[in-house]
Amino acid sequence: MTTDRDALKREAAMAAVAMVQDGMVVGLGTGSTAAFAIDGLIARVRDGLRIVGIPTSERSAQQARAGGLKLTDFSQHQKVDLTIDGADEIARGSLDLVKGLGGALLREKIVAAASQRLVIIADEPKLVPGLGGTVPVPVEVVTFGWETTAKRLARLGANPVLRQAADGQPFRSDGGNLILDCHFGVIADPAQLERDISGVIGVVETGLFIGMAATALVATATGILRLDR
Ligand SMILES: O=C[C@H](O)[C@H](O)[C@H](O)COP(=O)(O)O
């Protein structure tokens, strides 16, 4: 019986790491759960696994590099065999996701879009009946005119909040953009909302990942729940 959240995240991560095969190009996710997966890949590479990784953030790149994982990029590989990443919410059934509370949504979505298979790892609290009930939708926006972009997002029914970094300054993504955390409440039609947000002038990318995850490995107190779309 596992109850500690980190232990559960690690269990989900190891289940995904076991899916990685020799010769793969692997997308390296971002966040605390994905960090356990990167550690697991480092250990498997030390045991002889031959892979290359494409990181979804500077911090995941740093962790991978420090562990001796060979990194590559889209100039060398335009197709990713398998991406392992976390999520802030996973909708039961559709496996639609909210991602981006760690600020990495743009590179995560680019890597996910280039992936043959996206495997999401999480512990049970992330599994929800409907998206938006427990977290806001992170939306990456350009700095110029962000205040007007926020107003346009509010017209969609959001309460957009400019994300602050620990030092009190506005949070900056790896791409140098800002993030507006958009509180919608439970979202009736996530696919339509994703299209609506994407159409807002000034928006770079949304944290709604619709129809992108193939599998979710959710660690529960009694074992790993595998959900396939
Ligand atoms: O931007 C960060 C990513 O979307 C993370 O995958 C997501 O926030 C989940 O992070 P954690 O595994 O730390 O809950």
PDB file of C-alpha atoms and ligand atoms in Angstrom:
ATOM      1  CA  MET A   1       0.000   0.000   0.000  1.00  0.00           C
ATOM      2  CA  THR A   2       1.725   3.242  -1.168  1.00  0.00           C
ATOM      3  CA  THR A   3       0.441   6.552   0.061  1.00  0.00           C
ATOM      4  CA  ASP A   4       3.383   8.978  -0.194  1.00  0.00           C
ATOM      5  CA  ARG A   5       2.784  11.156  -3.288  1.00  0.00           C
ATOM      6  CA  ASP A   6       6.419  11.113  -4.378  1.00  0.00           C
ATOM      7  CA  ALA A   7       6.488   7.321  -4.122  1.00  0.00           C
ATOM      8  CA  LEU A   8       3.330   7.141  -6.248  1.00  0.00           C
ATOM      9  CA  LYS A   9       4.766   9.539  -8.842  1.00  0.00           C
ATOM     10  CA  ARG A  10       7.949   7.462  -8.945  1.00  0.00           C
ATOM     11  CA  GLU A  11       5.930   4.248  -9.458  1.00  0.00           C
ATOM     12  CA  ALA A  12       4.062   5.758 -12.415  1.00  0.00           C
ATOM     13  CA  ALA A  13       7.330   7.063 -13.844  1.00  0.00           C
ATOM     14  CA  MET A  14       9.062   3.682 -13.631  1.00  0.00           C
ATOM     15  CA  ALA A  15       6.131   2.001 -15.379  1.00  0.00           C
ATOM     16  CA  ALA A  16       6.593   4.392 -18.308  1.00  0.00           C
ATOM     17  CA  VAL A  17      10.375   4.062 -18.329  1.00  0.00           C
ATOM     18  CA  ALA A  18       9.931   0.296 -18.716  1.00  0.00           C
ATOM     19  CA  MET A  19       8.172   0.978 -22.061  1.00  0.00           C
ATOM     20  CA  VAL A  20      11.282   2.593 -23.596  1.00  0.00           C
ATOM     21  CA  GLN A  21      13.152   0.440 -26.118  1.00  0.00           C
ATOM     22  CA  ASP A  22      16.718   0.478 -27.437  1.00  0.00           C
ATOM     23  CA  GLY A  23      17.296   3.002 -30.209  1.00  0.00           C
ATOM     24  CA  MET A  24      14.320   5.224 -29.345  1.00  0.00           C
ATOM     25  CA  VAL A  25      14.139   9.008 -29.546  1.00  0.00           C
ATOM     26  CA  VAL A  26      12.458   9.840 -26.245  1.00  0.00           C
ATOM     27  CA  GLY A  27      10.651  13.063 -25.345  1.00  0.00           C
ATOM     28  CA  LEU A  28      11.648  14.094 -21.827  1.00  0.00           C
ATOM     29  CA  GLY A  29       8.769  15.750 -19.988  1.00  0.00           C
ATOM     30  CA  THR A  30       8.874  18.451 -17.342  1.00  0.00           C
ATOM     31  CA  GLY A  31       7.699  18.575 -13.750  1.00  0.00           C
ATOM     32  CA  SER A  32       8.183  16.560 -10.582  1.00  0.00           C
ATOM     33  CA  THR A  33       6.717  13.327 -11.987  1.00  0.00           C
ATOM     34  CA  ALA A  34       8.645  13.557 -15.257  1.00  0.00           C
ATOM     35  CA  ALA A  35      11.815  14.173 -13.225  1.00  0.00           C
ATOM     36  CA  PHE A  36      11.435  10.667 -11.746  1.00  0.00           C
ATOM     37  CA  ALA A  37      11.131   9.296 -15.283  1.00  0.00           C
ATOM     38  CA  ILE A  38      14.318  11.084 -16.349  1.00  0.00           C
ATOM     39  CA  ASP A  39      16.091   9.564 -13.331  1.00  0.00           C
ATOM     40  CA  GLY A  40      14.770   6.153 -14.384  1.00  0.00           C
ATOM     41  CA  LEU A  41      16.034   6.626 -17.943  1.00  0.00           C
ATOM     42  CA  ILE A  42      19.444   7.684 -16.620  1.00  0.00           C
ATOM     43  CA  ALA A  43      19.614   4.431 -14.634  1.00  0.00           C
ATOM     44  CA  ARG A  44      18.586   2.325 -17.661  1.00  0.00           C
ATOM     45  CA  VAL A  45      21.154   4.063 -19.873  1.00  0.00           C
ATOM     46  CA  ARG A  46      23.805   3.250 -17.287  1.00  0.00           C
ATOM     47  CA  ASP A  47      22.670  -0.391 -17.673  1.00  0.00           C
ATOM     48  CA  GLY A  48      23.213  -0.229 -21.427  1.00  0.00           C
ATOM     49  CA  LEU A  49      19.988   1.217 -22.912  1.00  0.00           C
ATOM     50  CA  ARG A  50      20.794   3.267 -26.030  1.00  0.00           C
ATOM     51  CA  ILE A  51      18.438   6.251 -26.500  1.00  0.00           C
ATOM     52  CA  VAL A  52      18.568   9.946 -27.277  1.00  0.00           C
ATOM     53  CA  GLY A  53      16.315  12.467 -25.565  1.00  0.00           C
ATOM     54  CA  ILE A  54      14.577  15.671 -26.616  1.00  0.00           C
ATOM     55  CA  PRO A  55      13.875  17.742 -23.466  1.00  0.00           C
ATOM     56  CA  THR A  56      10.723  19.837 -23.032  1.00  0.00           C
ATOM     57  CA  SER A  57      12.430  22.417 -20.818  1.00  0.00           C
ATOM     58  CA  GLU A  58      15.829  23.784 -19.875  1.00  0.00           C
ATOM     59  CA  ARG A  59      15.484  22.214 -16.420  1.00  0.00           C
ATOM     60  CA  SER A  60      14.751  18.763 -17.850  1.00  0.00           C
ATOM     61  CA  ALA A  61      17.691  19.216 -20.231  1.00  0.00           C
ATOM     62  CA  GLN A  62      19.914  20.086 -17.279  1.00  0.00           C
ATOM     63  CA  GLN A  63      18.791  17.041 -15.275  1.00  0.00           C
ATOM     64  CA  ALA A  64      19.255  14.726 -18.260  1.00  0.00           C
ATOM     65  CA  ARG A  65      22.681  16.132 -19.151  1.00  0.00           C
ATOM     66  CA  ALA A  66      23.874  15.880 -15.548  1.00  0.00           C
ATOM     67  CA  GLY A  67      22.899  12.194 -15.563  1.00  0.00           C
ATOM     68  CA  GLY A  68      24.728  11.487 -18.803  1.00  0.00           C
ATOM     69  CA  LEU A  69      21.675  11.152 -21.063  1.00  0.00           C
ATOM     70  CA  LYS A  70      22.514  11.932 -24.717  1.00  0.00           C
ATOM     71  CA  LEU A  71      20.316  14.793 -25.931  1.00  0.00           C
ATOM     72  CA  THR A  72      19.316  15.650 -29.457  1.00  0.00           C
ATOM     73  CA  ASP A  73      16.947  18.115 -31.104  1.00  0.00           C
ATOM     74  CA  PHE A  74      14.548  18.533 -33.985  1.00  0.00           C
ATOM     75  CA  SER A  75      17.341  19.464 -36.392  1.00  0.00           C
ATOM     76  CA  GLN A  76      18.464  15.818 -36.093  1.00  0.00           C
ATOM     77  CA  HIS A  77      15.148  14.018 -35.434  1.00  0.00           C
ATOM     78  CA  GLN A  78      11.746  15.279 -36.509  1.00  0.00           C
ATOM     79  CA  LYS A  79       9.937  12.233 -35.090  1.00  0.00           C
ATOM     80  CA  VAL A  80       9.879  11.230 -31.417  1.00  0.00           C
ATOM     81  CA  ASP A  81       9.145   7.585 -30.699  1.00  0.00           C
ATOM     82  CA  LEU A  82       7.825   7.974 -27.171  1.00  0.00           C
ATOM     83  CA  THR A  83       7.326  10.977 -24.902  1.00  0.00           C
ATOM     84  CA  ILE A  84       6.910  10.555 -21.152  1.00  0.00           C
ATOM     85  CA  ASP A  85       5.373  13.560 -19.410  1.00  0.00           C
ATOM     86  CA  GLY A  86       3.258  14.564 -16.440  1.00  0.00           C
ATOM     87  CA  ALA A  87      -0.005  16.478 -16.337  1.00  0.00           C
ATOM     88  CA  ASP A  88      -1.922  18.761 -14.023  1.00  0.00           C
ATOM     89  CA  GLU A  89      -5.258  17.135 -14.828  1.00  0.00           C
ATOM     90  CA  ILE A  90      -6.179  14.023 -16.852  1.00  0.00           C
ATOM     91  CA  ALA A  91      -9.805  13.716 -17.960  1.00  0.00           C
ATOM     92  CA  ARG A  92     -11.045  10.182 -17.305  1.00  0.00           C
ATOM     93  CA  GLY A  93     -12.202   8.662 -20.601  1.00  0.00           C
ATOM     94  CA  SER A  94     -10.869  11.149 -23.165  1.00  0.00           C
ATOM     95  CA  LEU A  95      -7.387  11.455 -21.583  1.00  0.00           C
ATOM     96  CA  ASP A  96      -7.535  15.146 -22.516  1.00  0.00           C
ATOM     97  CA  LEU A  97      -5.105  17.073 -20.350  1.00  0.00           C
ATOM     98  CA  VAL A  98      -4.392  20.310 -18.616  1.00  0.00           C
ATOM     99  CA  LYS A  99      -0.644  20.932 -18.581  1.00  0.00           C
ATOM    100  CA  GLY A 100       1.634  23.867 -17.934  1.00  0.00           C
ATOM    101  CA  LEU A 101       1.536  24.619 -14.227  1.00  0.00           C
ATOM    102  CA  GLY A 102       5.290  24.199 -14.386  1.00  0.00           C
ATOM    103  CA  GLY A 103       5.519  26.689 -17.245  1.00  0.00           C
ATOM    104  CA  ALA A 104       6.708  24.252 -19.940  1.00  0.00           C
ATOM    105  CA  LEU A 105       3.510  23.846 -21.964  1.00  0.00           C
ATOM    106  CA  LEU A 106       4.802  25.249 -25.279  1.00  0.00           C
ATOM    107  CA  ARG A 107       7.811  22.967 -25.710  1.00  0.00           C
ATOM    108  CA  GLU A 108       5.804  20.093 -24.195  1.00  0.00           C
ATOM    109  CA  LYS A 109       3.079  20.500 -26.796  1.00  0.00           C
ATOM    110  CA  ILE A 110       5.600  20.767 -29.650  1.00  0.00           C
ATOM    111  CA  VAL A 111       7.334  17.565 -28.495  1.00  0.00           C
ATOM    112  CA  ALA A 112       3.997  15.840 -27.903  1.00  0.00           C
ATOM    113  CA  ALA A 113       2.824  16.812 -31.398  1.00  0.00           C
ATOM    114  CA  ALA A 114       5.977  15.263 -32.893  1.00  0.00           C
ATOM    115  CA  SER A 115       5.580  12.058 -30.852  1.00  0.00           C
ATOM    116  CA  GLN A 116       4.461   8.678 -32.124  1.00  0.00           C
ATOM    117  CA  ARG A 117       3.139   8.092 -28.616  1.00  0.00           C
ATOM    118  CA  LEU A 118       2.559  10.325 -25.590  1.00  0.00           C
ATOM    119  CA  VAL A 119       2.476   8.489 -22.272  1.00  0.00           C
ATOM    120  CA  ILE A 120       1.277  10.522 -19.313  1.00  0.00           C
ATOM    121  CA  ILE A 121       2.390   9.663 -15.796  1.00  0.00           C
ATOM    122  CA  ALA A 122       0.660  10.876 -12.657  1.00  0.00           C
ATOM    123  CA  ASP A 123      -0.677  10.007  -9.251  1.00  0.00           C
ATOM    124  CA  GLU A 124      -4.384   9.621  -8.635  1.00  0.00           C
ATOM    125  CA  PRO A 125      -5.397  13.208  -7.676  1.00  0.00           C
ATOM    126  CA  LYS A 126      -4.612  14.244 -11.269  1.00  0.00           C
ATOM    127  CA  LEU A 127      -7.372  11.974 -12.631  1.00  0.00           C
ATOM    128  CA  VAL A 128     -10.567  14.057 -12.839  1.00  0.00           C
ATOM    129  CA  PRO A 129     -14.102  13.629 -14.256  1.00  0.00           C
ATOM    130  CA  GLY A 130     -13.844  16.962 -16.124  1.00  0.00           C
ATOM    131  CA  LEU A 131     -11.019  19.398 -16.854  1.00  0.00           C
ATOM    132  CA  GLY A 132     -10.730  22.762 -15.118  1.00  0.00           C
ATOM    133  CA  GLY A 133     -12.198  21.800 -11.768  1.00  0.00           C
ATOM    134  CA  THR A 134      -8.943  21.689  -9.800  1.00  0.00           C
ATOM    135  CA  VAL A 135      -6.506  23.862 -11.788  1.00  0.00           C
ATOM    136  CA  PRO A 136      -6.586  26.881 -14.101  1.00  0.00           C
ATOM    137  CA  VAL A 137      -5.707  26.519 -17.776  1.00  0.00           C
ATOM    138  CA  PRO A 138      -2.196  27.949 -18.307  1.00  0.00           C
ATOM    139  CA  VAL A 139      -2.046  30.077 -21.474  1.00  0.00           C
ATOM    140  CA  GLU A 140       1.301  31.245 -22.867  1.00  0.00           C
ATOM    141  CA  VAL A 141       1.075  34.764 -24.323  1.00  0.00           C
ATOM    142  CA  VAL A 142       3.483  37.236 -25.882  1.00  0.00           C
ATOM    143  CA  THR A 143       4.546  40.104 -23.650  1.00  0.00           C
ATOM    144  CA  PHE A 144       3.521  42.867 -26.009  1.00  0.00           C
ATOM    145  CA  GLY A 145      -0.061  43.883 -25.192  1.00  0.00           C
ATOM    146  CA  TRP A 146      -0.569  41.021 -22.724  1.00  0.00           C
ATOM    147  CA  GLU A 147      -3.067  43.192 -20.842  1.00  0.00           C
ATOM    148  CA  THR A 148      -5.312  43.304 -23.916  1.00  0.00           C
ATOM    149  CA  THR A 149      -4.829  39.564 -24.502  1.00  0.00           C
ATOM    150  CA  ALA A 150      -6.002  39.012 -20.914  1.00  0.00           C
ATOM    151  CA  LYS A 151      -9.147  41.045 -21.624  1.00  0.00           C
ATOM    152  CA  ARG A 152      -9.886  38.943 -24.715  1.00  0.00           C
ATOM    153  CA  LEU A 153      -9.413  35.753 -22.685  1.00  0.00           C
ATOM    154  CA  ALA A 154     -11.770  37.107 -20.015  1.00  0.00           C
ATOM    155  CA  ARG A 155     -14.424  37.415 -22.724  1.00  0.00           C
ATOM    156  CA  LEU A 156     -14.204  33.615 -23.062  1.00  0.00           C
ATOM    157  CA  GLY A 157     -15.265  33.292 -19.436  1.00  0.00           C
ATOM    158  CA  ALA A 158     -11.849  33.144 -17.804  1.00  0.00           C
ATOM    159  CA  ASN A 159     -10.412  34.991 -14.860  1.00  0.00           C
ATOM    160  CA  PRO A 160      -6.827  35.396 -16.243  1.00  0.00           C
ATOM    161  CA  VAL A 161      -4.078  35.828 -13.627  1.00  0.00           C
ATOM    162  CA  LEU A 162      -0.533  36.816 -14.660  1.00  0.00           C
ATOM    163  CA  ARG A 163       1.793  34.164 -13.227  1.00  0.00           C
ATOM    164  CA  GLN A 164       4.478  35.501 -10.892  1.00  0.00           C
ATOM    165  CA  ALA A 165       7.905  33.953 -10.357  1.00  0.00           C
ATOM    166  CA  ALA A 166       9.303  33.322  -6.869  1.00  0.00           C
ATOM    167  CA  ASP A 167      11.064  36.713  -6.950  1.00  0.00           C
ATOM    168  CA  GLY A 168       7.777  38.510  -7.517  1.00  0.00           C
ATOM    169  CA  GLN A 169       8.592  39.313 -11.111  1.00  0.00           C
ATOM    170  CA  PRO A 170       6.349  38.005 -13.912  1.00  0.00           C
ATOM    171  CA  PHE A 171       7.158  34.349 -14.660  1.00  0.00           C
ATOM    172  CA  ARG A 172       8.984  33.872 -17.964  1.00  0.00           C
ATOM    173  CA  SER A 173       8.772  30.622 -19.978  1.00  0.00           C
ATOM    174  CA  ASP A 174      11.899  29.140 -21.583  1.00  0.00           C
ATOM    175  CA  GLY A 175      10.767  30.989 -24.693  1.00  0.00           C
ATOM    176  CA  GLY A 176      10.649  34.295 -22.805  1.00  0.00           C
ATOM    177  CA  ASN A 177       6.858  34.586 -22.897  1.00  0.00           C
ATOM    178  CA  LEU A 178       4.381  35.271 -20.109  1.00  0.00           C
ATOM    179  CA  ILE A 179       1.795  32.861 -18.729  1.00  0.00           C
ATOM    180  CA  LEU A 180      -1.783  33.770 -17.857  1.00  0.00           C
ATOM    181  CA  ASP A 181      -3.408  31.206 -15.586  1.00  0.00           C
ATOM    182  CA  CYS A 182      -7.011  31.201 -16.784  1.00  0.00           C
ATOM    183  CA  HIS A 183      -9.585  30.080 -14.228  1.00  0.00           C
ATOM    184  CA  PHE A 184     -12.592  28.756 -16.129  1.00  0.00           C
ATOM    185  CA  GLY A 185     -13.995  26.268 -13.620  1.00  0.00           C
ATOM    186  CA  VAL A 186     -15.134  22.899 -14.974  1.00  0.00           C
ATOM    187  CA  ILE A 187     -14.949  23.048 -18.774  1.00  0.00           C
ATOM    188  CA  ALA A 188     -17.969  21.685 -20.660  1.00  0.00           C
ATOM    189  CA  ASP A 189     -16.256  21.362 -24.054  1.00  0.00           C
ATOM    190  CA  PRO A 190     -12.445  21.357 -23.713  1.00  0.00           C
ATOM    191  CA  ALA A 191     -11.853  20.859 -27.451  1.00  0.00           C
ATOM    192  CA  GLN A 192     -13.966  23.905 -28.335  1.00  0.00           C
ATOM    193  CA  LEU A 193     -12.367  25.984 -25.605  1.00  0.00           C
ATOM    194  CA  GLU A 194      -8.902  25.014 -26.872  1.00  0.00           C
ATOM    195  CA  ARG A 195      -9.895  26.249 -30.333  1.00  0.00           C
ATOM    196  CA  ASP A 196     -11.367  29.467 -28.902  1.00  0.00           C
ATOM    197  CA  ILE A 197      -8.292  30.263 -26.801  1.00  0.00           C
ATOM    198  CA  SER A 198      -5.945  29.467 -29.689  1.00  0.00           C
ATOM    199  CA  GLY A 199      -7.834  31.992 -31.791  1.00  0.00           C
ATOM    200  CA  VAL A 200      -7.206  34.844 -29.357  1.00  0.00           C
ATOM    201  CA  ILE A 201      -4.710  37.397 -30.707  1.00  0.00           C
ATOM    202  CA  GLY A 202      -1.580  37.404 -28.531  1.00  0.00           C
ATOM    203  CA  VAL A 203      -1.894  33.774 -27.450  1.00  0.00           C
ATOM    204  CA  VAL A 204       1.098  31.561 -28.230  1.00  0.00           C
ATOM    205  CA  GLU A 205      -0.236  28.217 -26.926  1.00  0.00           C
ATOM    206  CA  THR A 206      -2.746  26.768 -24.473  1.00  0.00           C
ATOM    207  CA  GLY A 207      -2.290  24.199 -21.718  1.00  0.00           C
ATOM    208  CA  LEU A 208      -5.214  22.143 -23.046  1.00  0.00           C
ATOM    209  CA  PHE A 209      -3.788  18.998 -24.686  1.00  0.00           C
ATOM    210  CA  ILE A 210      -6.747  17.562 -26.586  1.00  0.00           C
ATOM    211  CA  GLY A 211      -6.574  14.095 -28.100  1.00  0.00           C
ATOM    212  CA  MET A 212      -2.776  13.944 -27.677  1.00  0.00           C
ATOM    213  CA  ALA A 213      -2.233  11.347 -24.951  1.00  0.00           C
ATOM    214  CA  ALA A 214      -2.275   7.684 -26.000  1.00  0.00           C
ATOM    215  CA  THR A 215      -1.863   6.241 -22.532  1.00  0.00           C
ATOM    216  CA  ALA A 216      -1.996   7.408 -18.929  1.00  0.00           C
ATOM    217  CA  LEU A 217      -0.245   5.485 -16.165  1.00  0.00           C
ATOM    218  CA  VAL A 218      -1.823   6.580 -12.894  1.00  0.00           C
ATOM    219  CA  ALA A 219      -0.299   5.380  -9.646  1.00  0.00           C
ATOM    220  CA  THR A 220      -2.904   4.572  -6.997  1.00  0.00           C
ATOM    221  CA  ALA A 221      -2.558   3.254  -3.454  1.00  0.00           C
ATOM    222  CA  THR A 222      -3.262  -0.247  -4.773  1.00  0.00           C
ATOM    223  CA  GLY A 223      -1.118  -0.191  -7.940  1.00  0.00           C
ATOM    224  CA  ILE A 224      -0.754   1.323 -11.410  1.00  0.00           C
ATOM    225  CA  LEU A 225      -3.977   2.098 -13.310  1.00  0.00           C
ATOM    226  CA  ARG A 226      -3.301   1.997 -17.073  1.00  0.00           C
ATOM    227  CA  LEU A 227      -5.733   3.989 -19.229  1.00  0.00           C
ATOM    228  CA  ASP A 228      -5.524   3.873 -23.034  1.00  0.00           C
ATOM    229  CA  ARG A 229      -7.342   6.214 -25.392  1.00  0.00           C
TER     230      ARG A 229
HETATM  231  O1  LIG B   1       4.654  22.715 -17.245  1.00  0.00           O
HETATM  232  C1  LIG B   1       4.747  21.687 -16.576  1.00  0.00           C
HETATM  233  C2  LIG B   1       4.156  20.403 -17.028  1.00  0.00           C
HETATM  234  O2  LIG B   1       2.969  20.580 -17.742  1.00  0.00           O
HETATM  235  C3  LIG B   1       4.019  19.311 -15.966  1.00  0.00           C
HETATM  236  O3  LIG B   1       3.945  18.104 -16.669  1.00  0.00           O
HETATM  237  C4  LIG B   1       2.792  19.377 -15.161  1.00  0.00           C
HETATM  238  O4  LIG B   1       2.689  20.646 -14.602  1.00  0.00           O
HETATM  239  C5  LIG B   1       2.783  18.289 -14.054  1.00  0.00           C
HETATM  240  O5  LIG B   1       3.823  18.548 -13.141  1.00  0.00           O
HETATM  241  P1  LIG B   1       3.968  17.626 -11.819  1.00  0.00           P
HETATM  242  O6  LIG B   1       4.332  16.254 -12.299  1.00  0.00           O
HETATM  243  O7  LIG B   1       5.079  18.298 -11.051  1.00  0.00           O
HETATM  244  O8  LIG B   1       2.637  17.648 -11.092  1.00  0.00           O
END
